[in-house]
Coordinates of C-alpha atoms in Angstrom, one line a residue:
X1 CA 1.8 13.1 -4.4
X2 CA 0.2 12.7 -8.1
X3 CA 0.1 8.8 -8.8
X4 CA -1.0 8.5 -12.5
X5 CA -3.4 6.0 -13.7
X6 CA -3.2 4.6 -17.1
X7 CA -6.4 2.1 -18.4
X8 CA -5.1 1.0 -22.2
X9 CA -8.7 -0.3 -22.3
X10 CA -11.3 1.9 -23.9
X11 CA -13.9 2.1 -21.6
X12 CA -14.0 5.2 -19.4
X13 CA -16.9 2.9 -17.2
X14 CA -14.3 0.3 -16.3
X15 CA -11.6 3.5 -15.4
X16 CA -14.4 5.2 -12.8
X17 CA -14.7 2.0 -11.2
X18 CA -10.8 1.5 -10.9
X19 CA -10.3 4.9 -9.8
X20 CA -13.1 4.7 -6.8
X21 CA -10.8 1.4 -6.2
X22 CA -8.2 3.6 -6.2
X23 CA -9.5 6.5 -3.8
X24 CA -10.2 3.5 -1.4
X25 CA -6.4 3.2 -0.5
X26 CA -5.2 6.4 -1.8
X27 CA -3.3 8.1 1.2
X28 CA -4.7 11.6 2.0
X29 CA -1.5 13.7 0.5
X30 CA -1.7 11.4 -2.6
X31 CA -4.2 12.4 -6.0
X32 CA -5.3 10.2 -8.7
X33 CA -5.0 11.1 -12.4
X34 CA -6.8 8.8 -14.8
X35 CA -6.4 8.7 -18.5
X36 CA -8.3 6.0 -20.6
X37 CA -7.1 4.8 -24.3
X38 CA -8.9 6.1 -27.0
X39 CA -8.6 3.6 -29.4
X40 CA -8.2 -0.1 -29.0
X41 CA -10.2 -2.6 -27.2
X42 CA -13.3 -2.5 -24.4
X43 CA -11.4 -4.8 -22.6
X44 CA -7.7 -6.5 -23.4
X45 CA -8.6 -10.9 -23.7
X46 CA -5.7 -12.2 -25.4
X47 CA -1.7 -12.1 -25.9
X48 CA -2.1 -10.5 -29.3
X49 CA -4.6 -7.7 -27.7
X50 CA -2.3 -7.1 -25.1
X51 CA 0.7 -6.5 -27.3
X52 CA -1.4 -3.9 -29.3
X53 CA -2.6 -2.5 -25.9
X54 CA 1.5 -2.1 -24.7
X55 CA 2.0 0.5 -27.5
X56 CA -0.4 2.0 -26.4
X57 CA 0.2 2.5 -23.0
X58 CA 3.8 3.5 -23.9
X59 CA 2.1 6.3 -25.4
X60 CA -0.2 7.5 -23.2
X61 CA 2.7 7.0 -20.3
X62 CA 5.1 9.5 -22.2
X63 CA 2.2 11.8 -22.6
X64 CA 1.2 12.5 -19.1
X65 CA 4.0 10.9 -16.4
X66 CA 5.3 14.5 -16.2
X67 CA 4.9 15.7 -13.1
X68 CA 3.6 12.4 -11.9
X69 CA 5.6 10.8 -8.5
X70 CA 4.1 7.3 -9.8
X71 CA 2.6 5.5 -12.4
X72 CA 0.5 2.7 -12.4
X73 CA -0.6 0.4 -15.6
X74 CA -4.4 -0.6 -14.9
X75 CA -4.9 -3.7 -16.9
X76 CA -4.3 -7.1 -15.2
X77 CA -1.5 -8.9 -17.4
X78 CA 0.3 -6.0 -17.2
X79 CA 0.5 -5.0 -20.7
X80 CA 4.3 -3.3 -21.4
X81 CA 5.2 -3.0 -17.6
X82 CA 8.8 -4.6 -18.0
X83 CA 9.1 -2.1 -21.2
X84 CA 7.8 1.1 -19.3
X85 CA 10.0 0.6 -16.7
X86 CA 13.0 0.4 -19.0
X87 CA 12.0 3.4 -20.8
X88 CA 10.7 6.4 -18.4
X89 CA 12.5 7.1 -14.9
X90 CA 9.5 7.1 -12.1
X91 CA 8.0 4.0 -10.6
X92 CA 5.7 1.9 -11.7
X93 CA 3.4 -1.0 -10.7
X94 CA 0.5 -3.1 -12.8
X95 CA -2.1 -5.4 -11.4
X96 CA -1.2 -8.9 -11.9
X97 CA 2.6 -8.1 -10.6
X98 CA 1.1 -6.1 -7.9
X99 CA -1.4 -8.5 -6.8
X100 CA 1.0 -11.8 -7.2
X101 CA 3.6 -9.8 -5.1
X102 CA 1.0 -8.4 -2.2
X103 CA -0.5 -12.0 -2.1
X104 CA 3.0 -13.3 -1.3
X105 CA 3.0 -11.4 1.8
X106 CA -0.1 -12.7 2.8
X107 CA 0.5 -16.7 2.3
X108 CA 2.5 -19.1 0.4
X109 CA 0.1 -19.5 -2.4
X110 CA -2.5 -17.8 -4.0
X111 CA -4.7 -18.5 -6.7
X112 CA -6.2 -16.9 -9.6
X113 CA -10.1 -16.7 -9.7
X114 CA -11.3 -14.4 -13.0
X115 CA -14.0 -14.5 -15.4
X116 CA -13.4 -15.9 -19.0
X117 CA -11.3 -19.1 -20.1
X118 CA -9.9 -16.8 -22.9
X119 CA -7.4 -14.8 -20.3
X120 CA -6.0 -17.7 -18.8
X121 CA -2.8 -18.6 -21.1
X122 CA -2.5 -14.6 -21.3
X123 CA -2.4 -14.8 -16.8
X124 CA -0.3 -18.1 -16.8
X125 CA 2.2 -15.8 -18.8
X126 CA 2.6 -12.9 -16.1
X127 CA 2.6 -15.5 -13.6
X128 CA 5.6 -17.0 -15.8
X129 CA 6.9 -13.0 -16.3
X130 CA 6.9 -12.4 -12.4
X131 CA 8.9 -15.5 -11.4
X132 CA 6.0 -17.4 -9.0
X133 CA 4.6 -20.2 -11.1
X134 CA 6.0 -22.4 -8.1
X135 CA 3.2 -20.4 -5.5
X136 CA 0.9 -20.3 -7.8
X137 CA -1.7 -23.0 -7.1
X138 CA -4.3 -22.1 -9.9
X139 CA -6.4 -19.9 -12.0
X140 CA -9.8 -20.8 -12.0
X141 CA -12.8 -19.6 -14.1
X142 CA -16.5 -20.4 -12.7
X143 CA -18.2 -22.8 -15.1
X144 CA -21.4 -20.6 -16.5
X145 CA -21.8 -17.4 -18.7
X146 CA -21.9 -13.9 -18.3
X147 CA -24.0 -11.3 -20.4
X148 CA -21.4 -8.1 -20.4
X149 CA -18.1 -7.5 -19.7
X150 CA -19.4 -4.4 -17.8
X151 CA -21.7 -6.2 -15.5
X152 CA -19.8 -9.5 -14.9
X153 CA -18.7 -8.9 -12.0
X154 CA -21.9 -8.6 -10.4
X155 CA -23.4 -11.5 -12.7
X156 CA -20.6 -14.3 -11.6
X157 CA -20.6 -13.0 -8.2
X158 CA -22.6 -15.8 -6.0
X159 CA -20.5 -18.1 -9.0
X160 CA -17.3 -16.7 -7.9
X161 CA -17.8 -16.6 -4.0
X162 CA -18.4 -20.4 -4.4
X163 CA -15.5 -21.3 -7.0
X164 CA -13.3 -19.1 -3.9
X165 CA -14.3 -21.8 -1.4
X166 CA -13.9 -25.0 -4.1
X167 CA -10.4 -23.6 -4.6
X168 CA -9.5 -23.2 -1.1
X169 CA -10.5 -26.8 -0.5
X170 CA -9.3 -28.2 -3.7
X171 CA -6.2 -26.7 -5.0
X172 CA -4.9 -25.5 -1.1
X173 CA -4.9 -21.7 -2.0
X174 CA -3.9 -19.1 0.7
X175 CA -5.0 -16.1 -1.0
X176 CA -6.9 -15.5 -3.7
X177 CA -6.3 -12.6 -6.5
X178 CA -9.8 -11.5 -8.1
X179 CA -7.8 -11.3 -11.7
X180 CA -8.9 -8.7 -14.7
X181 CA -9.9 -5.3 -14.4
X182 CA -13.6 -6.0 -14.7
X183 CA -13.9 -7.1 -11.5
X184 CA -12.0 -4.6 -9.8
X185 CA -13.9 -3.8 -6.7
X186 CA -15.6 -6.9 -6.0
X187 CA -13.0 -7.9 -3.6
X188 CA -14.1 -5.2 -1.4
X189 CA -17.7 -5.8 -1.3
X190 CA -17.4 -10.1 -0.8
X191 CA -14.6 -10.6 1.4
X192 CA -17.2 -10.8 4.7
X193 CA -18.3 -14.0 2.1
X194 CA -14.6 -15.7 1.6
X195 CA -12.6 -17.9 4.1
X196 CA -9.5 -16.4 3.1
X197 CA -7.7 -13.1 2.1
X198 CA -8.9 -11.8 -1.1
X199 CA -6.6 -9.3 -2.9
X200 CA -8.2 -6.1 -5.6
X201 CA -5.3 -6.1 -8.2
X202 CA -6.0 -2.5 -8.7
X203 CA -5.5 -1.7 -4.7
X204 CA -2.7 -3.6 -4.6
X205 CA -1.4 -1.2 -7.5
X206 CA -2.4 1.9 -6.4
X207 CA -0.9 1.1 -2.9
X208 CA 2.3 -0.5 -4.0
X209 CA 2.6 3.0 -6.4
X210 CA 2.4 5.5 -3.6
X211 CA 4.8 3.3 -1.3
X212 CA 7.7 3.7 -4.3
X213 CA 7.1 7.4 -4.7
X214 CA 7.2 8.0 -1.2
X215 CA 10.5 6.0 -1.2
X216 CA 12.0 8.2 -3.7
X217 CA 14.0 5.4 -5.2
X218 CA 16.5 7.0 -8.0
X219 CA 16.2 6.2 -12.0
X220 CA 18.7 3.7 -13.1
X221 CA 21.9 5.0 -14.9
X222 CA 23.3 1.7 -15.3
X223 CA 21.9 -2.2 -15.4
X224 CA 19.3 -3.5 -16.8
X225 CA 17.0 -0.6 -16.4
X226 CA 18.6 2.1 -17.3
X227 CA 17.2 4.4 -20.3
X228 CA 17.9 3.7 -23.0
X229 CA 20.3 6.5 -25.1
X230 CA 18.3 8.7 -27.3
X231 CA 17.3 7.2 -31.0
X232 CA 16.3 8.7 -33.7
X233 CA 12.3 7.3 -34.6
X234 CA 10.4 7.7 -37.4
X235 CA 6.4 7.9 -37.5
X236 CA 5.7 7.7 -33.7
X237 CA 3.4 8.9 -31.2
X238 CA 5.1 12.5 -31.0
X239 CA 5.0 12.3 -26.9
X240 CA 6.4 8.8 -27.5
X241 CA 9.1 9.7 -30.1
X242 CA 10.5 12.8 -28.2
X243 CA 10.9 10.9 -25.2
X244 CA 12.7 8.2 -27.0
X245 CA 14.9 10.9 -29.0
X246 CA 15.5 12.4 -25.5
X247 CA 13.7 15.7 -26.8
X248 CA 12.0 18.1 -24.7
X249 CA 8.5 16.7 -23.6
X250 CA 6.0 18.1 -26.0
X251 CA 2.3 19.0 -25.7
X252 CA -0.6 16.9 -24.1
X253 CA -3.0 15.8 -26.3
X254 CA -1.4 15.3 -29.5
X255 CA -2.4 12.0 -30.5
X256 CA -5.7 11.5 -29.1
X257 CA -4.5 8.2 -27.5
X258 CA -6.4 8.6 -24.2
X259 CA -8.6 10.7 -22.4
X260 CA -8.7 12.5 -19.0
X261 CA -10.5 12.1 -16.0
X262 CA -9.6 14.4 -13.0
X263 CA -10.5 13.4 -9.1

């Protein structure tokens, strides 16, 4: 089983740490294969960044998901999910859909604990996108700074073990999702610390992935998700145009939108 791991953010730091996340739940028969945007942001903060980050990711997926049993978009807020599964014919999952869902199966309401007050509108949204507003009890952000987007997790960590409890308490949480990809892994490493389930967005991913490939489920032909009909495009990604032109799938690495990491 190949699952294939997109980041649309640009830092190949933040993908290694995803994709040790990854290895974590990844079934023995089942293989990672991470590609990281070349171009766009560090990290994706806002609505705006996200929509510039779905093009992306449209991209890179019709570059690489051949061959792939599973796809899965590795950037909380799920940038282009409802679009990529429209447009190409395996499955695929994102964090915050992933993570909302598996904590659903673990209480009746989760919460939201993650790192800057700038991604909260953009998370209200996918809560809005995924139908569960009504067992979503909050999204909370700890109440200090952080120096780096790459260290945050480790910064905000006492911070974010205590906000977990004030939440519990205070807003009647069952679960709690550690949301953005920055602080992928640190549900692993505190959960001894937390009085209730904690959920890795990228886990729940990567887990939710290799249950739908080994499912085999068959690509729509009709309803809502079918493909669309081939259409002519003009100045495209040339992966990204020939799928959507229902053209034979050209080379890798014709755009330079992403980069390959192999585990």
């Amino acid at each position: 089983m190949k699952i294939l791991l997109i980041n649309p953010n640009t830092s190949v730091e933040m993908t290694d740490r995803m994709v040790a996340t990854a290895q974590s739940v990844l079934a023995p028969d089942a293989e990672i294969v991470a590609y990281t945007a070349t171009r766009g942001f560090p990290y994706i903060a806002s609505r705006a960044e996200a929509m510039i980050a779905g093009g992306i990711t449209l991209e890179m997926l019709a570059e690489h998901h051949h061959g792939c049993d599973a796809a899965v978009i590795a950037a909380f807020g799920d940038p282009s999910l409802i679009a990529a599964r429209e447009l190409f014919e395996i499955p695929i999952t994102a964090m915050a859909e992933a993570a909302m869902l598996t904590s659903c199966m673990l209480g009746e309401r989760f919460a939201m604990l993650t790192f800057s007050r700038t991604l909260v509108a953009w998370y209200e949204d996918a809560v809005g996108v995924t139908g569960l507003t009504h067992r979503c009890a909050a999204i909370r952000v700890p109440d200090v700074s952080f120096q780096s987007v790459s260290t945050v997790q480790y910064e905000l960590e006492n911070e974010i073990v205590a906000l977990a409890e004030t939440t519990v308490k205070e807003n009647g949480a069952d679960v709690l999702i550690l949301a953005g990809a920055p602080l992928t892994g640190l549900a692993q490493r505190i959960a001894h610390r937390v009085s209730v389930p904690l959920v890795d967005p990228l886990a729940a991913a990567v887990s939710q992935a290799q249950t739908l490939a080994r499912m085999k489920p068959r690509a729509a032909s009709a309803g809502r998700f079918a493909r669309p009909g081939p259409k002519s495009a003009e100045g495209l990604f040339p992966p990204l145009a020939a799928w959507i032109e229902h053209k034979p799938a050209l080379g890798q690495g014709l755009g330079g939108v992403s980069a390959k990491l192999m585990y």
